[in-house]
Amino acid sequence: MKRHLISAADLTRDDAVLILDTAEEMARVADRPIKKLPTLRGRTVCNLFFEDSTRTRISFEAAEKRLSADVINFAAKGSSVSKGESLKDTAQTLEAMGVDAVVIRHGASGAPYRLANSGWIDAPVINAGDGTHQHPTQALLDAFTMRRRLIGPDAGIGQDLSGKRITIVGDVLHSRVARSNVDLLHTLGAEVTLVAPPTLVPVGVETWPCEVSYDLDGVLPKSDAVMMLRVQRERMNAAFFPTEREYSRRYGLDGDRMARMPGHALVMHPGPMVRGMEITAEVADSGRCTAVEQVTNGVSIRMAVLYLLLGGNEPAVTNPRTEEK
Ligand code: NCD
């Protein structure tokens, strides 16, 4: 596995399966009365959030605390410093304080890559979502949820998602979740179909390892999981569809549409959901929707990633950075 986690495309099949298997072990910690492991005792992890987040930020923090790391939260929202300067200055401050890992979310695609390859900082960097580019831990928690539900927690160990048919629906153009999922699901052997209005399909999608369809009703009966995406209004500078009603009618998932899916098929959503837009309340609250389970699984996945990137299998005292302090 590489030193940083910047893109889902950087993961080999074996890396991804190792993370999913490690996350299964981490999930067992959540069932204990005391949900904590001493693994990252004495290590400091900084959560650097330049963009809004609820689930991802809380999830990383919970994962770090369950592994006994010291946690520094930095919410950069509202800073008047320009993005480049701010990132460099902040990185140098963190380096001076001796952080052992940085989790970064940034509105600019490529910011985590820049941080990891700049020489400003010597710690592993984990991308928690950059612009419209990548959100690798989201793709991993989605794959973990699919493997658990479609194969089983125990039967799934060591397995990938070969032959599973996954449909991703909505604002693919602005979605780092869609990009990361296409990369990871392909690596794991799944067949991915994207469904979106033509205006929300990215240029160059023909080079992606997936199919594209405009016929949601035709694709639903052939899906093992249907992942609904939020329309990312904050990233839009033009009208990409006539009205919200029109969007919901053609690309939203309601009870009638859900009935077209096979009985075992899952409805997934990374959150935040806009009920009434891409998903109705009936579907969001149904037993087939895994949105809440995805959040739970996110903690296990982030524990696994931190554990593997920080070499959590070694005792903390053998970490030279810790010994220097
Ligand atoms: C997503 C994101 O921020 O990329 N949410 C998440 O991390 N759970 C998707 C979204 O904002 O719609």
PDB file of C-alpha atoms in Angstrom, residues 121-288:
ATOM      1  CA  ILE A 121       5.049  17.795   5.648  1.00  0.00           C
ATOM      2  CA  ASP A 122       6.427  14.350   6.355  1.00  0.00           C
ATOM      3  CA  ALA A 123       3.282  12.601   7.630  1.00  0.00           C
ATOM      4  CA  PRO A 124       0.892  10.337   5.706  1.00  0.00           C
ATOM      5  CA  VAL A 125      -1.975  12.305   4.118  1.00  0.00           C
ATOM      6  CA  ILE A 126      -5.506  10.917   3.883  1.00  0.00           C
ATOM      7  CA  ASN A 127      -7.904  12.555   1.431  1.00  0.00           C
ATOM      8  CA  ALA A 128     -11.312  13.133   3.054  1.00  0.00           C
ATOM      9  CA  GLY A 129     -12.756  14.639  -0.158  1.00  0.00           C
ATOM     10  CA  ASP A 130     -11.174  17.139  -2.587  1.00  0.00           C
ATOM     11  CA  GLY A 131     -13.395  19.212  -4.856  1.00  0.00           C
ATOM     12  CA  THR A 132     -15.039  17.057  -7.505  1.00  0.00           C
ATOM     13  CA  HIS A 133     -12.032  14.708  -7.610  1.00  0.00           C
ATOM     14  CA  GLN A 134     -11.826  11.899  -5.029  1.00  0.00           C
ATOM     15  CA  HIS A 135     -13.175  10.678  -1.684  1.00  0.00           C
ATOM     16  CA  PRO A 136     -11.445   7.313  -1.268  1.00  0.00           C
ATOM     17  CA  THR A 137     -12.614   6.422   2.259  1.00  0.00           C
ATOM     18  CA  GLN A 138     -16.226   6.948   1.104  1.00  0.00           C
ATOM     19  CA  ALA A 139     -15.713   4.446  -1.718  1.00  0.00           C
ATOM     20  CA  LEU A 140     -14.125   2.004   0.743  1.00  0.00           C
ATOM     21  CA  LEU A 141     -17.011   2.265   3.218  1.00  0.00           C
ATOM     22  CA  ASP A 142     -19.473   1.841   0.359  1.00  0.00           C
ATOM     23  CA  ALA A 143     -17.651  -1.298  -0.842  1.00  0.00           C
ATOM     24  CA  PHE A 144     -17.533  -2.564   2.752  1.00  0.00           C
ATOM     25  CA  THR A 145     -21.306  -2.052   3.088  1.00  0.00           C
ATOM     26  CA  MET A 146     -21.946  -3.863  -0.224  1.00  0.00           C
ATOM     27  CA  ARG A 147     -19.663  -6.772   0.657  1.00  0.00           C
ATOM     28  CA  ARG A 148     -21.297  -7.207   4.074  1.00  0.00           C
ATOM     29  CA  ARG A 149     -24.836  -7.009   2.727  1.00  0.00           C
ATOM     30  CA  LEU A 150     -24.414  -8.869  -0.574  1.00  0.00           C
ATOM     31  CA  ILE A 151     -21.904 -11.542   0.522  1.00  0.00           C
ATOM     32  CA  GLY A 152     -21.859 -11.426   4.347  1.00  0.00           C
ATOM     33  CA  PRO A 153     -19.455 -10.184   7.065  1.00  0.00           C
ATOM     34  CA  ASP A 154     -17.744 -13.569   7.523  1.00  0.00           C
ATOM     35  CA  ALA A 155     -18.260 -15.050   4.045  1.00  0.00           C
ATOM     36  CA  GLY A 156     -16.925 -11.789   2.580  1.00  0.00           C
ATOM     37  CA  ILE A 157     -13.446 -11.992   4.190  1.00  0.00           C
ATOM     38  CA  GLY A 158     -10.802 -12.103   1.453  1.00  0.00           C
ATOM     39  CA  GLN A 159     -13.472 -11.536  -1.210  1.00  0.00           C
ATOM     40  CA  ASP A 160     -13.933  -8.741  -3.725  1.00  0.00           C
ATOM     41  CA  LEU A 161     -17.175  -7.701  -5.457  1.00  0.00           C
ATOM     42  CA  SER A 162     -16.695  -9.704  -8.661  1.00  0.00           C
ATOM     43  CA  GLY A 163     -19.815  -9.866 -10.802  1.00  0.00           C
ATOM     44  CA  LYS A 164     -21.882  -7.476  -8.644  1.00  0.00           C
ATOM     45  CA  ARG A 165     -23.801  -4.899 -10.648  1.00  0.00           C
ATOM     46  CA  ILE A 166     -23.781  -1.422  -9.141  1.00  0.00           C
ATOM     47  CA  THR A 167     -25.755   1.551 -10.481  1.00  0.00           C
ATOM     48  CA  ILE A 168     -24.754   5.111  -9.517  1.00  0.00           C
ATOM     49  CA  VAL A 169     -27.447   7.725 -10.166  1.00  0.00           C
ATOM     50  CA  GLY A 170     -27.457  11.524 -10.244  1.00  0.00           C
ATOM     51  CA  ASP A 171     -24.975  14.374 -10.322  1.00  0.00           C
ATOM     52  CA  VAL A 172     -21.965  12.385 -11.503  1.00  0.00           C
ATOM     53  CA  LEU A 173     -20.333  15.514 -12.952  1.00  0.00           C
ATOM     54  CA  HIS A 174     -19.693  17.122  -9.557  1.00  0.00           C
ATOM     55  CA  SER A 175     -19.364  13.943  -7.516  1.00  0.00           C
ATOM     56  CA  ARG A 176     -16.085  12.822  -6.002  1.00  0.00           C
ATOM     57  CA  VAL A 177     -18.097   9.942  -4.504  1.00  0.00           C
ATOM     58  CA  ALA A 178     -18.994   8.691  -8.006  1.00  0.00           C
ATOM     59  CA  ARG A 179     -15.400   8.986  -9.284  1.00  0.00           C
ATOM     60  CA  SER A 180     -13.955   7.154  -6.282  1.00  0.00           C
ATOM     61  CA  ASN A 181     -16.615   4.454  -6.463  1.00  0.00           C
ATOM     62  CA  VAL A 182     -16.113   3.829 -10.175  1.00  0.00           C
ATOM     63  CA  ASP A 183     -12.360   3.366  -9.602  1.00  0.00           C
ATOM     64  CA  LEU A 184     -12.656   1.140  -6.548  1.00  0.00           C
ATOM     65  CA  LEU A 185     -15.609  -0.949  -7.726  1.00  0.00           C
ATOM     66  CA  HIS A 186     -13.823  -1.646 -10.996  1.00  0.00           C
ATOM     67  CA  THR A 187     -10.681  -2.722  -9.082  1.00  0.00           C
ATOM     68  CA  LEU A 188     -12.889  -5.008  -6.983  1.00  0.00           C
ATOM     69  CA  GLY A 189     -14.393  -6.646 -10.069  1.00  0.00           C
ATOM     70  CA  ALA A 190     -17.883  -5.085  -9.999  1.00  0.00           C
ATOM     71  CA  GLU A 191     -19.735  -3.817 -13.084  1.00  0.00           C
ATOM     72  CA  VAL A 192     -20.700  -0.171 -12.720  1.00  0.00           C
ATOM     73  CA  THR A 193     -23.402   1.733 -14.626  1.00  0.00           C
ATOM     74  CA  LEU A 194     -23.770   5.501 -14.286  1.00  0.00           C
ATOM     75  CA  VAL A 195     -27.203   7.057 -14.813  1.00  0.00           C
ATOM     76  CA  ALA A 196     -27.480  10.844 -15.061  1.00  0.00           C
ATOM     77  CA  PRO A 197     -29.029  13.614 -17.132  1.00  0.00           C
ATOM     78  CA  PRO A 198     -26.759  14.198 -20.156  1.00  0.00           C
ATOM     79  CA  THR A 199     -25.763  17.601 -18.703  1.00  0.00           C
ATOM     80  CA  LEU A 200     -24.426  15.942 -15.547  1.00  0.00           C
ATOM     81  CA  VAL A 201     -22.277  13.313 -17.289  1.00  0.00           C
ATOM     82  CA  PRO A 202     -18.573  14.330 -17.254  1.00  0.00           C
ATOM     83  CA  VAL A 203     -16.673  14.927 -20.482  1.00  0.00           C
ATOM     84  CA  GLY A 204     -14.385  11.945 -21.144  1.00  0.00           C
ATOM     85  CA  VAL A 205     -16.575   9.459 -19.276  1.00  0.00           C
ATOM     86  CA  GLU A 206     -15.991   6.982 -22.125  1.00  0.00           C
ATOM     87  CA  THR A 207     -12.487   6.451 -20.740  1.00  0.00           C
ATOM     88  CA  TRP A 208     -13.869   5.479 -17.303  1.00  0.00           C
ATOM     89  CA  PRO A 209     -14.191   1.746 -16.554  1.00  0.00           C
ATOM     90  CA  CYS A 210     -18.021   1.765 -16.522  1.00  0.00           C
ATOM     91  CA  GLU A 211     -21.173   1.985 -18.665  1.00  0.00           C
ATOM     92  CA  VAL A 212     -23.412   5.049 -19.006  1.00  0.00           C
ATOM     93  CA  SER A 213     -27.201   4.891 -19.339  1.00  0.00           C
ATOM     94  CA  TYR A 214     -29.985   7.471 -19.431  1.00  0.00           C
ATOM     95  CA  ASP A 215     -32.712   4.915 -18.714  1.00  0.00           C
ATOM     96  CA  LEU A 216     -33.001   4.474 -14.947  1.00  0.00           C
ATOM     97  CA  ASP A 217     -36.071   2.237 -15.126  1.00  0.00           C
ATOM     98  CA  GLY A 218     -34.278  -0.090 -17.549  1.00  0.00           C
ATOM     99  CA  VAL A 219     -31.196  -0.442 -15.327  1.00  0.00           C
ATOM    100  CA  LEU A 220     -32.890  -0.910 -11.925  1.00  0.00           C
ATOM    101  CA  PRO A 221     -34.004  -4.560 -12.416  1.00  0.00           C
ATOM    102  CA  LYS A 222     -30.381  -5.519 -13.188  1.00  0.00           C
ATOM    103  CA  SER A 223     -28.812  -3.861 -10.128  1.00  0.00           C
ATOM    104  CA  ASP A 224     -27.471  -5.399  -6.912  1.00  0.00           C
ATOM    105  CA  ALA A 225     -27.074  -1.937  -5.415  1.00  0.00           C
ATOM    106  CA  VAL A 226     -28.311   1.490  -6.482  1.00  0.00           C
ATOM    107  CA  MET A 227     -26.333   4.439  -5.151  1.00  0.00           C
ATOM    108  CA  MET A 228     -28.144   7.775  -5.211  1.00  0.00           C
ATOM    109  CA  LEU A 229     -26.094  10.999  -5.377  1.00  0.00           C
ATOM    110  CA  ARG A 230     -27.010  14.428  -4.081  1.00  0.00           C
ATOM    111  CA  VAL A 231     -27.241  17.237  -6.647  1.00  0.00           C
ATOM    112  CA  GLN A 232     -24.204  19.354  -5.678  1.00  0.00           C
ATOM    113  CA  ARG A 233     -25.748  22.810  -5.976  1.00  0.00           C
ATOM    114  CA  GLU A 234     -22.757  24.431  -4.262  1.00  0.00           C
ATOM    115  CA  ARG A 235     -20.540  23.353  -7.185  1.00  0.00           C
ATOM    116  CA  MET A 236     -22.941  24.489  -9.943  1.00  0.00           C
ATOM    117  CA  ASN A 237     -22.582  27.741 -11.833  1.00  0.00           C
ATOM    118  CA  ALA A 238     -25.356  27.130 -14.369  1.00  0.00           C
ATOM    119  CA  ALA A 239     -28.736  25.414 -14.759  1.00  0.00           C
ATOM    120  CA  PHE A 240     -28.062  21.754 -15.481  1.00  0.00           C
ATOM    121  CA  PHE A 241     -31.723  20.668 -15.566  1.00  0.00           C
ATOM    122  CA  PRO A 242     -35.059  22.494 -16.050  1.00  0.00           C
ATOM    123  CA  THR A 243     -36.681  22.103 -12.618  1.00  0.00           C
ATOM    124  CA  GLU A 244     -36.289  20.042  -9.454  1.00  0.00           C
ATOM    125  CA  ARG A 245     -39.602  18.344 -10.213  1.00  0.00           C
ATOM    126  CA  GLU A 246     -38.393  17.301 -13.625  1.00  0.00           C
ATOM    127  CA  TYR A 247     -35.132  15.986 -12.118  1.00  0.00           C
ATOM    128  CA  SER A 248     -36.972  13.968  -9.450  1.00  0.00           C
ATOM    129  CA  ARG A 249     -39.411  12.547 -11.980  1.00  0.00           C
ATOM    130  CA  ARG A 250     -36.657  11.216 -14.237  1.00  0.00           C
ATOM    131  CA  TYR A 251     -33.754  10.512 -11.894  1.00  0.00           C
ATOM    132  CA  GLY A 252     -35.239  10.363  -8.378  1.00  0.00           C
ATOM    133  CA  LEU A 253     -35.843   7.098  -6.521  1.00  0.00           C
ATOM    134  CA  ASP A 254     -39.364   6.654  -5.170  1.00  0.00           C
ATOM    135  CA  GLY A 255     -41.281   3.623  -3.907  1.00  0.00           C
ATOM    136  CA  ASP A 256     -42.549   2.624  -7.379  1.00  0.00           C
ATOM    137  CA  ARG A 257     -39.055   2.688  -8.846  1.00  0.00           C
ATOM    138  CA  MET A 258     -37.588   0.826  -5.871  1.00  0.00           C
ATOM    139  CA  ALA A 259     -40.142  -1.949  -6.517  1.00  0.00           C
ATOM    140  CA  ARG A 260     -38.409  -2.560  -9.874  1.00  0.00           C
ATOM    141  CA  MET A 261     -35.185  -3.533  -8.118  1.00  0.00           C
ATOM    142  CA  PRO A 262     -34.470  -7.203  -7.322  1.00  0.00           C
ATOM    143  CA  GLY A 263     -35.554  -8.231  -3.796  1.00  0.00           C
ATOM    144  CA  HIS A 264     -31.979  -8.427  -2.463  1.00  0.00           C
ATOM    145  CA  ALA A 265     -30.801  -5.121  -3.964  1.00  0.00           C
ATOM    146  CA  LEU A 266     -29.652  -2.246  -1.754  1.00  0.00           C
ATOM    147  CA  VAL A 267     -30.382   1.460  -1.918  1.00  0.00           C
ATOM    148  CA  MET A 268     -27.296   3.442  -0.913  1.00  0.00           C
ATOM    149  CA  HIS A 269     -26.644   7.131  -0.271  1.00  0.00           C
ATOM    150  CA  PRO A 270     -23.436   8.792   0.993  1.00  0.00           C
ATOM    151  CA  GLY A 271     -25.390  11.587   2.708  1.00  0.00           C
ATOM    152  CA  PRO A 272     -26.420  14.301   3.076  1.00  0.00           C
ATOM    153  CA  MET A 273     -29.734  13.249   1.495  1.00  0.00           C
ATOM    154  CA  VAL A 274     -32.089  15.812   0.032  1.00  0.00           C
ATOM    155  CA  ARG A 275     -35.386  14.082   0.671  1.00  0.00           C
ATOM    156  CA  GLY A 276     -37.893  14.732  -2.079  1.00  0.00           C
ATOM    157  CA  MET A 277     -35.172  15.466  -4.624  1.00  0.00           C
ATOM    158  CA  GLU A 278     -33.005  12.405  -5.443  1.00  0.00           C
ATOM    159  CA  ILE A 279     -34.734  10.115  -2.942  1.00  0.00           C
ATOM    160  CA  THR A 280     -38.208  10.088  -1.359  1.00  0.00           C
ATOM    161  CA  ALA A 281     -38.677   9.766   2.398  1.00  0.00           C
ATOM    162  CA  GLU A 282     -40.387   6.405   1.794  1.00  0.00           C
ATOM    163  CA  VAL A 283     -37.228   5.001   0.175  1.00  0.00           C
ATOM    164  CA  ALA A 284     -34.793   6.733   2.557  1.00  0.00           C
ATOM    165  CA  ASP A 285     -36.584   5.246   5.583  1.00  0.00           C
ATOM    166  CA  SER A 286     -37.094   1.785   4.104  1.00  0.00           C
ATOM    167  CA  GLY A 287     -35.155  -1.264   5.330  1.00  0.00           C
ATOM    168  CA  ARG A 288     -33.375  -1.454   1.969  1.00  0.00           C
TER     169      ARG A 288
END
